[in-house]
Amino acid sequence: AGGNLRAKGRTINNTGVDDNFGVYITGSTIETAAGDQYWFGTYGRNNGTADYLSGLEINDSTMSATAGDIEISGQIEATGSVVNGNALRIGSLGGSNNASATGNVSITTTTGTITLTGAQKTASVSSSGYGYGLSLVTLGIDTVVIESQGGDVTLSGNASSTAGVDRGIHVHGATTDAITIDANGGAINLSGSFPTGTGAGQIDHGIHTTHLNVLNTGSGTISITGDASNSASTGAVRGITFEGTRIQTDSGAIDITGTAGKVSSNSRGITVENNALKVLSASGAITVTDQAPAGLTGTYNGLYLAASANSGIVFGADSADVPSSSSAVTIRADKLGFSG
């Protein structure tokens, strides 16, 4: 196939039907040789509140482009009313009744870029539920691999600050190393945030990762930015929270920036809370920045790094994945705390 592949889907007039998707891809092998792939799914409704919704969901599938780009975008519209919702979800089949492995997902390009975008726009999420922009989630032994061979890889997610638990980017692997992002020399960019002017919130994260590997080779760089400044939550708010996460380059720079929430009573830019984090590079500069938001009216508590009992927090080299390092490591924070 030498042409582009474009697909769009929208769920409308839903009056409270659970497990509803704008576009749903499962059990599929999708390949393009010399063209781009563009996928867009959105969820909207007329009335009624439904549980477990996605603008676009991918499960148990392989998507590849030999000489083109892959762009995948999902959204929950501002009119949506949900208990639990993901604008774009990739990984094990979700839904209100599933709790087991359902198949791996692989999204790869040979020469092109990969762009994944999730926009959760509704302010109407149940106080007992969640609203996520971009979700990478596995159950059981499932895996998710997002990999280019030198093309840039960009993941961005934003979420409205609602009565529920909200995250711009939500990554949750069921097992160690379950989810991998690799650009093989291209630039990797992850960004999670909240739109301006959203409603009252609960527990908000710009980015939250569990069992994620973000890898790059050569001079390929990694940038991770979590901005919770526009969260309306007065509860715990984090720009970025890392759990069991490895971020690694050869000579490329690593830049991690977390911005706290402006109205939260317990706000931090970056946290590792009784967990593990490795930020590794043989020679690339490593910069970690935790910052208070403009217009702060809540309480900013700053960077917090607390290692778990069994695993540490490492910058530079860990003797295994990166035996030695000459990287310059810079940690900047308006406030900071360590424990371990």
mmCIF file of C-alpha atoms in Angstrom:
data_model
loop_
_atom_site.group_PDB
_atom_site.id
_atom_site.type_symbol
_atom_site.label_atom_id
_atom_site.label_comp_id
_atom_site.label_asym_id
_atom_site.label_seq_id
_atom_site.Cartn_x
_atom_site.Cartn_y
_atom_site.Cartn_z
ATOM 1 C CA ALA A 1 0.000 0.000 0.000
ATOM 2 C CA GLY A 2 1.434 3.364 -1.019
ATOM 3 C CA GLY A 3 -1.273 5.797 0.138
ATOM 4 C CA ASN A 4 -2.194 7.425 3.421
ATOM 5 C CA LEU A 5 -4.632 5.823 5.849
ATOM 6 C CA ARG A 6 -7.114 8.116 7.604
ATOM 7 C CA ALA A 7 -9.908 7.037 9.960
ATOM 8 C CA LYS A 8 -12.263 9.046 12.182
ATOM 9 C CA GLY A 9 -15.063 8.018 14.520
ATOM 10 C CA ARG A 10 -17.403 9.783 16.928
ATOM 11 C CA THR A 11 -19.862 8.520 19.514
ATOM 12 C CA ILE A 12 -22.816 10.896 19.900
ATOM 13 C CA ASN A 13 -26.275 10.855 21.434
ATOM 14 C CA ASN A 14 -25.170 8.414 24.111
ATOM 15 C CA THR A 15 -27.733 8.421 26.914
ATOM 16 C CA GLY A 16 -25.751 6.614 29.578
ATOM 17 C CA VAL A 17 -24.508 3.447 27.815
ATOM 18 C CA ASP A 18 -21.354 2.095 29.484
ATOM 19 C CA ASP A 19 -18.205 0.866 27.687
ATOM 20 C CA ASN A 20 -18.527 3.235 24.753
ATOM 21 C CA PHE A 21 -15.800 4.300 22.277
ATOM 22 C CA GLY A 22 -15.511 6.728 19.385
ATOM 23 C CA VAL A 23 -13.006 4.400 17.656
ATOM 24 C CA TYR A 24 -12.094 0.922 18.929
ATOM 25 C CA ILE A 25 -9.211 -1.086 17.413
ATOM 26 C CA THR A 26 -8.667 -4.644 18.635
ATOM 27 C CA GLY A 27 -7.206 -7.884 17.294
ATOM 28 C CA SER A 28 -5.796 -6.030 14.293
ATOM 29 C CA THR A 29 -2.614 -5.814 12.228
ATOM 30 C CA ILE A 30 -2.416 -2.477 10.417
ATOM 31 C CA GLU A 31 0.528 -1.808 8.095
ATOM 32 C CA THR A 32 1.321 1.016 5.687
ATOM 33 C CA ALA A 33 4.346 0.885 3.396
ATOM 34 C CA ALA A 34 4.765 4.374 1.950
ATOM 35 C CA GLY A 35 2.053 6.459 3.553
ATOM 36 C CA ASP A 36 1.048 8.029 6.851
ATOM 37 C CA GLN A 37 -1.551 6.778 9.312
ATOM 38 C CA TYR A 38 -3.965 9.168 11.024
ATOM 39 C CA TRP A 39 -6.523 7.981 13.565
ATOM 40 C CA PHE A 40 -9.001 10.189 15.430
ATOM 41 C CA GLY A 41 -11.762 9.193 17.833
ATOM 42 C CA THR A 42 -14.026 11.302 20.014
ATOM 43 C CA TYR A 43 -16.746 10.694 22.580
ATOM 44 C CA GLY A 44 -19.732 12.996 23.087
ATOM 45 C CA ARG A 45 -23.217 12.622 24.520
ATOM 46 C CA ASN A 46 -26.627 14.252 24.693
ATOM 47 C CA ASN A 47 -27.621 13.328 28.243
ATOM 48 C CA GLY A 48 -26.977 10.701 30.896
ATOM 49 C CA THR A 49 -23.763 9.699 32.642
ATOM 50 C CA ALA A 50 -21.901 6.599 31.469
ATOM 51 C CA ASP A 51 -19.047 4.543 32.940
ATOM 52 C CA TYR A 52 -15.847 3.705 31.124
ATOM 53 C CA LEU A 53 -15.568 5.743 27.972
ATOM 54 C CA SER A 54 -12.791 6.396 25.471
ATOM 55 C CA GLY A 55 -12.535 8.662 22.490
ATOM 56 C CA LEU A 56 -10.170 6.096 20.967
ATOM 57 C CA GLU A 57 -9.006 2.747 22.366
ATOM 58 C CA ILE A 58 -6.403 0.286 21.026
ATOM 59 C CA ASN A 59 -6.005 -3.263 22.338
ATOM 60 C CA ASP A 60 -4.316 -6.469 21.137
ATOM 61 C CA SER A 61 -3.048 -4.883 17.921
ATOM 62 C CA THR A 62 0.052 -4.117 15.860
ATOM 63 C CA MET A 63 0.300 -0.823 13.972
ATOM 64 C CA SER A 64 3.314 -0.088 11.776
ATOM 65 C CA ALA A 65 4.449 2.336 9.086
ATOM 66 C CA THR A 66 7.509 1.610 6.937
ATOM 67 C CA ALA A 67 8.011 5.007 5.304
ATOM 68 C CA GLY A 68 5.473 7.243 6.960
ATOM 69 C CA ASP A 69 4.289 8.757 10.229
ATOM 70 C CA ILE A 70 1.683 7.489 12.691
ATOM 71 C CA GLU A 71 -0.593 9.974 14.442
ATOM 72 C CA ILE A 72 -3.267 8.830 16.894
ATOM 73 C CA SER A 73 -5.589 11.245 18.672
ATOM 74 C CA GLY A 74 -8.530 10.791 21.033
ATOM 75 C CA GLN A 75 -10.759 13.134 22.957
ATOM 76 C CA ILE A 76 -13.715 13.300 25.298
ATOM 77 C CA GLU A 77 -15.771 16.316 24.320
ATOM 78 C CA ALA A 78 -16.729 19.105 26.706
ATOM 79 C CA THR A 79 -20.343 17.865 26.686
ATOM 80 C CA GLY A 80 -19.401 14.382 27.883
ATOM 81 C CA SER A 81 -20.527 13.234 31.341
ATOM 82 C CA VAL A 82 -18.541 10.273 32.643
ATOM 83 C CA VAL A 83 -17.774 8.144 35.675
ATOM 84 C CA ASN A 84 -14.428 6.940 34.271
ATOM 85 C CA GLY A 85 -12.980 8.130 30.981
ATOM 86 C CA ASN A 86 -9.847 8.089 28.806
ATOM 87 C CA ALA A 87 -9.550 10.389 25.834
ATOM 88 C CA LEU A 88 -6.975 8.003 24.298
ATOM 89 C CA ARG A 89 -6.253 4.621 25.861
ATOM 90 C CA ILE A 90 -3.654 2.142 24.548
ATOM 91 C CA GLY A 91 -2.999 -1.283 26.092
ATOM 92 C CA SER A 92 -5.054 -4.006 27.741
ATOM 93 C CA LEU A 93 -8.787 -3.840 27.111
ATOM 94 C CA GLY A 94 -10.397 -1.619 29.698
ATOM 95 C CA GLY A 95 -14.077 -1.479 30.417
ATOM 96 C CA SER A 96 -16.072 -1.745 33.574
ATOM 97 C CA ASN A 97 -15.836 -5.539 33.822
ATOM 98 C CA ASN A 98 -12.343 -6.456 32.594
ATOM 99 C CA ALA A 99 -9.416 -7.118 34.932
ATOM 100 C CA SER A 100 -7.220 -9.561 32.967
ATOM 101 C CA ALA A 101 -4.649 -9.572 30.169
ATOM 102 C CA THR A 102 -6.146 -9.190 26.692
ATOM 103 C CA GLY A 103 -3.179 -8.821 24.329
ATOM 104 C CA ASN A 104 -0.127 -6.709 23.555
ATOM 105 C CA VAL A 105 0.010 -3.454 21.600
ATOM 106 C CA SER A 106 2.884 -2.410 19.326
ATOM 107 C CA ILE A 107 3.072 0.929 17.494
ATOM 108 C CA THR A 108 6.211 1.278 15.355
ATOM 109 C CA THR A 109 7.695 3.279 12.490
ATOM 110 C CA THR A 110 10.806 2.613 10.393
ATOM 111 C CA THR A 111 11.568 6.143 9.179
ATOM 112 C CA GLY A 112 8.671 8.221 10.451
ATOM 113 C CA THR A 113 7.482 9.900 13.617
ATOM 114 C CA ILE A 114 4.905 8.782 16.177
ATOM 115 C CA THR A 115 2.474 11.261 17.737
ATOM 116 C CA LEU A 116 -0.072 10.289 20.403
ATOM 117 C CA THR A 117 -2.493 12.878 21.776
ATOM 118 C CA GLY A 118 -5.291 12.641 24.331
ATOM 119 C CA ALA A 119 -7.583 15.545 25.256
ATOM 120 C CA GLN A 120 -10.082 15.023 28.082
ATOM 121 C CA LYS A 121 -12.204 18.179 27.840
ATOM 122 C CA THR A 122 -15.249 17.540 29.997
ATOM 123 C CA ALA A 123 -15.503 19.012 33.506
ATOM 124 C CA SER A 124 -18.206 16.461 34.348
ATOM 125 C CA VAL A 125 -16.419 13.458 35.902
ATOM 126 C CA SER A 126 -17.796 11.638 38.945
ATOM 127 C CA SER A 127 -16.112 12.261 42.309
ATOM 128 C CA SER A 128 -15.630 8.472 42.535
ATOM 129 C CA GLY A 129 -14.142 8.208 39.047
ATOM 130 C CA TYR A 130 -11.281 9.477 36.885
ATOM 131 C CA GLY A 131 -10.658 11.511 33.770
ATOM 132 C CA TYR A 132 -7.394 10.877 31.883
ATOM 133 C CA GLY A 133 -6.047 12.486 28.722
ATOM 134 C CA LEU A 134 -3.604 9.876 27.361
ATOM 135 C CA SER A 135 -3.465 6.433 29.025
ATOM 136 C CA LEU A 136 -1.008 3.567 28.498
ATOM 137 C CA VAL A 137 -2.227 0.671 30.640
ATOM 138 C CA THR A 138 -1.481 -3.057 30.890
ATOM 139 C CA LEU A 139 -3.028 -5.904 32.842
ATOM 140 C CA GLY A 140 -1.471 -9.285 33.594
ATOM 141 C CA ILE A 141 1.467 -10.034 31.268
ATOM 142 C CA ASP A 142 0.441 -7.636 28.500
ATOM 143 C CA THR A 143 2.968 -5.143 27.106
ATOM 144 C CA VAL A 144 2.877 -1.868 25.202
ATOM 145 C CA VAL A 145 5.755 -0.877 22.883
ATOM 146 C CA ILE A 146 5.916 2.497 21.149
ATOM 147 C CA GLU A 147 9.068 2.629 19.026
ATOM 148 C CA SER A 148 10.542 4.550 16.121
ATOM 149 C CA GLN A 149 13.866 3.961 14.371
ATOM 150 C CA GLY A 150 15.090 7.529 14.651
ATOM 151 C CA GLY A 151 11.872 9.480 14.170
ATOM 152 C CA ASP A 152 10.598 11.720 16.959
ATOM 153 C CA VAL A 153 8.121 10.246 19.435
ATOM 154 C CA THR A 154 5.684 12.705 21.010
ATOM 155 C CA LEU A 155 3.084 11.953 23.660
ATOM 156 C CA SER A 156 0.826 14.701 24.976
ATOM 157 C CA GLY A 157 -2.203 14.571 27.216
ATOM 158 C CA ASN A 158 -4.385 17.104 28.919
ATOM 159 C CA ALA A 159 -7.274 16.659 31.289
ATOM 160 C CA SER A 160 -9.912 18.873 32.802
ATOM 161 C CA SER A 161 -9.604 19.303 36.556
ATOM 162 C CA THR A 162 -12.849 17.709 37.763
ATOM 163 C CA ALA A 163 -14.455 16.245 40.876
ATOM 164 C CA GLY A 164 -12.596 12.995 40.151
ATOM 165 C CA VAL A 165 -8.953 11.899 39.865
ATOM 166 C CA ASP A 166 -7.447 13.589 36.811
ATOM 167 C CA ARG A 167 -4.195 13.028 34.901
ATOM 168 C CA GLY A 168 -2.882 14.508 31.671
ATOM 169 C CA ILE A 169 -0.785 11.388 30.986
ATOM 170 C CA HIS A 170 -1.481 8.175 32.899
ATOM 171 C CA VAL A 171 0.943 5.251 32.474
ATOM 172 C CA HIS A 172 0.371 2.090 34.480
ATOM 173 C CA GLY A 173 2.195 -1.147 33.707
ATOM 174 C CA ALA A 174 1.059 -4.212 35.625
ATOM 175 C CA THR A 175 4.599 -5.629 35.692
ATOM 176 C CA THR A 176 8.158 -4.262 35.610
ATOM 177 C CA ASP A 177 9.171 -3.098 32.108
ATOM 178 C CA ALA A 178 5.618 -3.583 30.820
ATOM 179 C CA ILE A 179 5.536 -0.313 28.878
ATOM 180 C CA THR A 180 8.384 0.972 26.687
ATOM 181 C CA ILE A 181 8.878 4.127 24.639
ATOM 182 C CA ASP A 182 11.996 4.129 22.413
ATOM 183 C CA ALA A 183 13.043 6.535 19.650
ATOM 184 C CA ASN A 184 16.441 4.995 18.746
ATOM 185 C CA GLY A 185 18.070 8.384 18.274
ATOM 186 C CA GLY A 186 15.051 10.593 17.636
ATOM 187 C CA ALA A 187 13.696 13.062 20.181
ATOM 188 C CA ILE A 188 11.216 11.855 22.803
ATOM 189 C CA ASN A 189 8.780 14.384 24.253
ATOM 190 C CA LEU A 190 6.161 13.690 26.932
ATOM 191 C CA SER A 191 3.913 16.489 28.170
ATOM 192 C CA GLY A 192 0.897 16.403 30.453
ATOM 193 C CA SER A 193 -1.165 19.362 31.603
ATOM 194 C CA PHE A 194 -4.549 20.850 32.464
ATOM 195 C CA PRO A 195 -6.383 23.398 30.321
ATOM 196 C CA THR A 196 -6.982 26.867 31.689
ATOM 197 C CA GLY A 197 -10.215 27.582 33.555
ATOM 198 C CA THR A 198 -11.332 24.091 34.578
ATOM 199 C CA GLY A 199 -13.593 23.069 37.458
ATOM 200 C CA ALA A 200 -13.043 21.989 41.052
ATOM 201 C CA GLY A 201 -10.756 18.997 41.418
ATOM 202 C CA GLN A 202 -9.567 16.200 43.699
ATOM 203 C CA ILE A 203 -6.207 14.444 43.091
ATOM 204 C CA ASP A 204 -4.519 15.720 39.951
ATOM 205 C CA HIS A 205 -1.273 14.793 38.155
ATOM 206 C CA GLY A 206 0.121 16.313 34.989
ATOM 207 C CA ILE A 207 1.940 12.987 34.431
ATOM 208 C CA HIS A 208 1.832 9.791 36.501
ATOM 209 C CA THR A 209 3.964 6.780 35.478
ATOM 210 C CA THR A 210 4.262 3.222 36.834
ATOM 211 C CA HIS A 211 6.567 0.561 35.291
ATOM 212 C CA LEU A 212 7.573 2.704 32.327
ATOM 213 C CA ASN A 213 10.843 2.656 30.355
ATOM 214 C CA VAL A 214 11.692 5.721 28.261
ATOM 215 C CA LEU A 215 14.789 4.849 26.227
ATOM 216 C CA ASN A 216 16.932 6.536 23.605
ATOM 217 C CA THR A 217 20.226 5.852 21.866
ATOM 218 C CA GLY A 218 22.994 7.965 20.349
ATOM 219 C CA SER A 219 22.395 11.676 20.795
ATOM 220 C CA GLY A 220 18.625 11.291 21.036
ATOM 221 C CA THR A 221 17.108 13.471 23.764
ATOM 222 C CA ILE A 222 14.295 12.952 26.260
ATOM 223 C CA SER A 223 12.041 15.732 27.545
ATOM 224 C CA ILE A 224 9.316 15.108 30.162
ATOM 225 C CA THR A 225 7.123 18.031 31.248
ATOM 226 C CA GLY A 226 4.254 17.843 33.713
ATOM 227 C CA ASP A 227 2.381 21.098 34.304
ATOM 228 C CA ALA A 228 -0.331 21.073 36.975
ATOM 229 C CA SER A 229 -0.440 24.842 37.412
ATOM 230 C CA ASN A 230 -3.995 25.141 36.062
ATOM 231 C CA SER A 231 -5.439 22.339 38.186
ATOM 232 C CA ALA A 232 -8.343 23.683 40.238
ATOM 233 C CA SER A 233 -7.870 21.036 42.922
ATOM 234 C CA THR A 234 -7.219 22.109 46.487
ATOM 235 C CA GLY A 235 -6.165 18.536 47.348
ATOM 236 C CA ALA A 236 -2.874 16.813 46.511
ATOM 237 C CA VAL A 237 -1.567 17.979 43.128
ATOM 238 C CA ARG A 238 1.616 16.869 41.362
ATOM 239 C CA GLY A 239 3.244 17.995 38.140
ATOM 240 C CA ILE A 240 4.892 14.550 37.764
ATOM 241 C CA THR A 241 4.875 11.391 39.891
ATOM 242 C CA PHE A 242 7.259 8.551 39.019
ATOM 243 C CA GLU A 243 6.895 4.939 40.192
ATOM 244 C CA GLY A 244 9.216 2.163 38.994
ATOM 245 C CA THR A 245 10.326 4.263 36.029
ATOM 246 C CA ARG A 246 13.576 4.167 33.993
ATOM 247 C CA ILE A 247 14.600 7.068 31.751
ATOM 248 C CA GLN A 248 17.783 6.449 29.760
ATOM 249 C CA THR A 249 19.939 7.922 26.968
ATOM 250 C CA ASP A 250 23.448 7.428 25.612
ATOM 251 C CA SER A 251 24.729 10.969 25.003
ATOM 252 C CA GLY A 252 21.432 12.796 24.607
ATOM 253 C CA ALA A 253 20.241 15.287 27.201
ATOM 254 C CA ILE A 254 17.440 14.422 29.636
ATOM 255 C CA ASP A 255 15.234 17.284 30.796
ATOM 256 C CA ILE A 256 12.495 16.688 33.404
ATOM 257 C CA THR A 257 10.341 19.631 34.514
ATOM 258 C CA GLY A 258 7.424 19.538 36.936
ATOM 259 C CA THR A 259 5.222 22.501 37.814
ATOM 260 C CA ALA A 260 3.005 22.355 40.900
ATOM 261 C CA GLY A 261 -0.667 23.337 41.180
ATOM 262 C CA LYS A 262 -1.473 26.923 42.099
ATOM 263 C CA VAL A 263 -4.404 26.371 44.516
ATOM 264 C CA SER A 264 -3.488 22.999 46.052
ATOM 265 C CA SER A 265 -2.912 22.717 49.797
ATOM 266 C CA ASN A 266 -0.253 20.051 49.090
ATOM 267 C CA SER A 267 1.392 20.836 45.793
ATOM 268 C CA ARG A 268 4.650 19.530 44.331
ATOM 269 C CA GLY A 269 6.295 19.695 40.930
ATOM 270 C CA ILE A 270 7.959 16.237 40.984
ATOM 271 C CA THR A 271 7.594 13.329 43.403
ATOM 272 C CA VAL A 272 8.896 9.820 43.895
ATOM 273 C CA GLU A 273 6.984 8.605 46.937
ATOM 274 C CA ASN A 274 8.415 5.415 48.467
ATOM 275 C CA ASN A 275 9.235 4.103 45.034
ATOM 276 C CA ALA A 276 11.999 3.732 42.419
ATOM 277 C CA LEU A 277 13.329 6.030 39.699
ATOM 278 C CA LYS A 278 16.364 5.726 37.417
ATOM 279 C CA VAL A 279 17.464 8.666 35.264
ATOM 280 C CA LEU A 280 20.483 7.323 33.400
ATOM 281 C CA SER A 281 22.891 8.551 30.737
ATOM 282 C CA ALA A 282 26.444 7.696 29.735
ATOM 283 C CA SER A 283 27.319 11.308 28.959
ATOM 284 C CA GLY A 284 24.191 13.375 28.319
ATOM 285 C CA ALA A 285 23.306 16.231 30.647
ATOM 286 C CA ILE A 286 20.546 15.447 33.159
ATOM 287 C CA THR A 287 18.430 18.352 34.392
ATOM 288 C CA VAL A 288 15.579 18.032 36.894
ATOM 289 C CA THR A 289 13.509 21.136 37.642
ATOM 290 C CA ASP A 290 10.716 21.437 40.218
ATOM 291 C CA GLN A 291 8.960 24.784 40.226
ATOM 292 C CA ALA A 292 6.124 26.619 41.911
ATOM 293 C CA PRO A 293 3.408 27.918 39.547
ATOM 294 C CA ALA A 294 2.752 31.513 38.698
ATOM 295 C CA GLY A 295 -0.117 32.918 40.762
ATOM 296 C CA LEU A 296 0.378 30.478 43.671
ATOM 297 C CA THR A 297 -2.336 30.795 46.342
ATOM 298 C CA GLY A 298 -2.045 27.301 47.874
ATOM 299 C CA THR A 299 0.892 25.582 49.584
ATOM 300 C CA TYR A 300 3.923 24.597 47.519
ATOM 301 C CA ASN A 301 5.973 21.825 49.162
ATOM 302 C CA GLY A 302 8.526 21.313 46.395
ATOM 303 C CA LEU A 303 10.490 18.383 45.002
ATOM 304 C CA TYR A 304 10.177 15.164 47.021
ATOM 305 C CA LEU A 305 12.377 12.107 46.431
ATOM 306 C CA ALA A 306 11.688 9.144 48.731
ATOM 307 C CA ALA A 307 13.153 5.764 47.764
ATOM 308 C CA SER A 308 11.356 2.520 48.559
ATOM 309 C CA ALA A 309 12.866 -0.022 50.921
ATOM 310 C CA ASN A 310 13.921 -2.299 48.044
ATOM 311 C CA SER A 311 14.731 0.109 45.224
ATOM 312 C CA GLY A 312 16.590 3.392 45.038
ATOM 313 C CA ILE A 313 16.570 6.650 43.146
ATOM 314 C CA VAL A 314 19.536 6.877 40.770
ATOM 315 C CA PHE A 315 20.898 9.659 38.556
ATOM 316 C CA GLY A 316 23.714 8.995 36.061
ATOM 317 C CA ALA A 317 24.813 5.337 36.214
ATOM 318 C CA ASP A 318 23.330 2.292 37.933
ATOM 319 C CA SER A 319 26.203 -0.173 37.109
ATOM 320 C CA ALA A 320 23.814 -2.404 35.152
ATOM 321 C CA ASP A 321 21.930 -0.570 32.387
ATOM 322 C CA VAL A 322 24.572 2.199 32.362
ATOM 323 C CA PRO A 323 27.872 0.980 33.913
ATOM 324 C CA SER A 324 29.461 4.434 34.218
ATOM 325 C CA SER A 325 28.534 8.026 33.533
ATOM 326 C CA SER A 326 30.203 11.374 32.918
ATOM 327 C CA SER A 327 26.880 13.202 32.804
ATOM 328 C CA ALA A 328 26.427 16.552 34.480
ATOM 329 C CA VAL A 329 23.444 16.222 36.842
ATOM 330 C CA THR A 330 21.568 19.387 37.825
ATOM 331 C CA ILE A 331 18.647 19.387 40.260
ATOM 332 C CA ARG A 332 16.756 22.657 40.669
ATOM 333 C CA ALA A 333 13.849 23.230 43.042
ATOM 334 C CA ASP A 334 12.214 26.108 44.875
ATOM 335 C CA LYS A 335 11.915 23.638 47.773
ATOM 336 C CA LEU A 336 13.100 20.054 48.102
ATOM 337 C CA GLY A 337 12.995 17.071 50.425
ATOM 338 C CA PHE A 338 14.715 13.660 50.427
ATOM 339 C CA SER A 339 13.966 10.426 52.263
ATOM 340 C CA GLY A 340 15.309 6.900 51.964
#
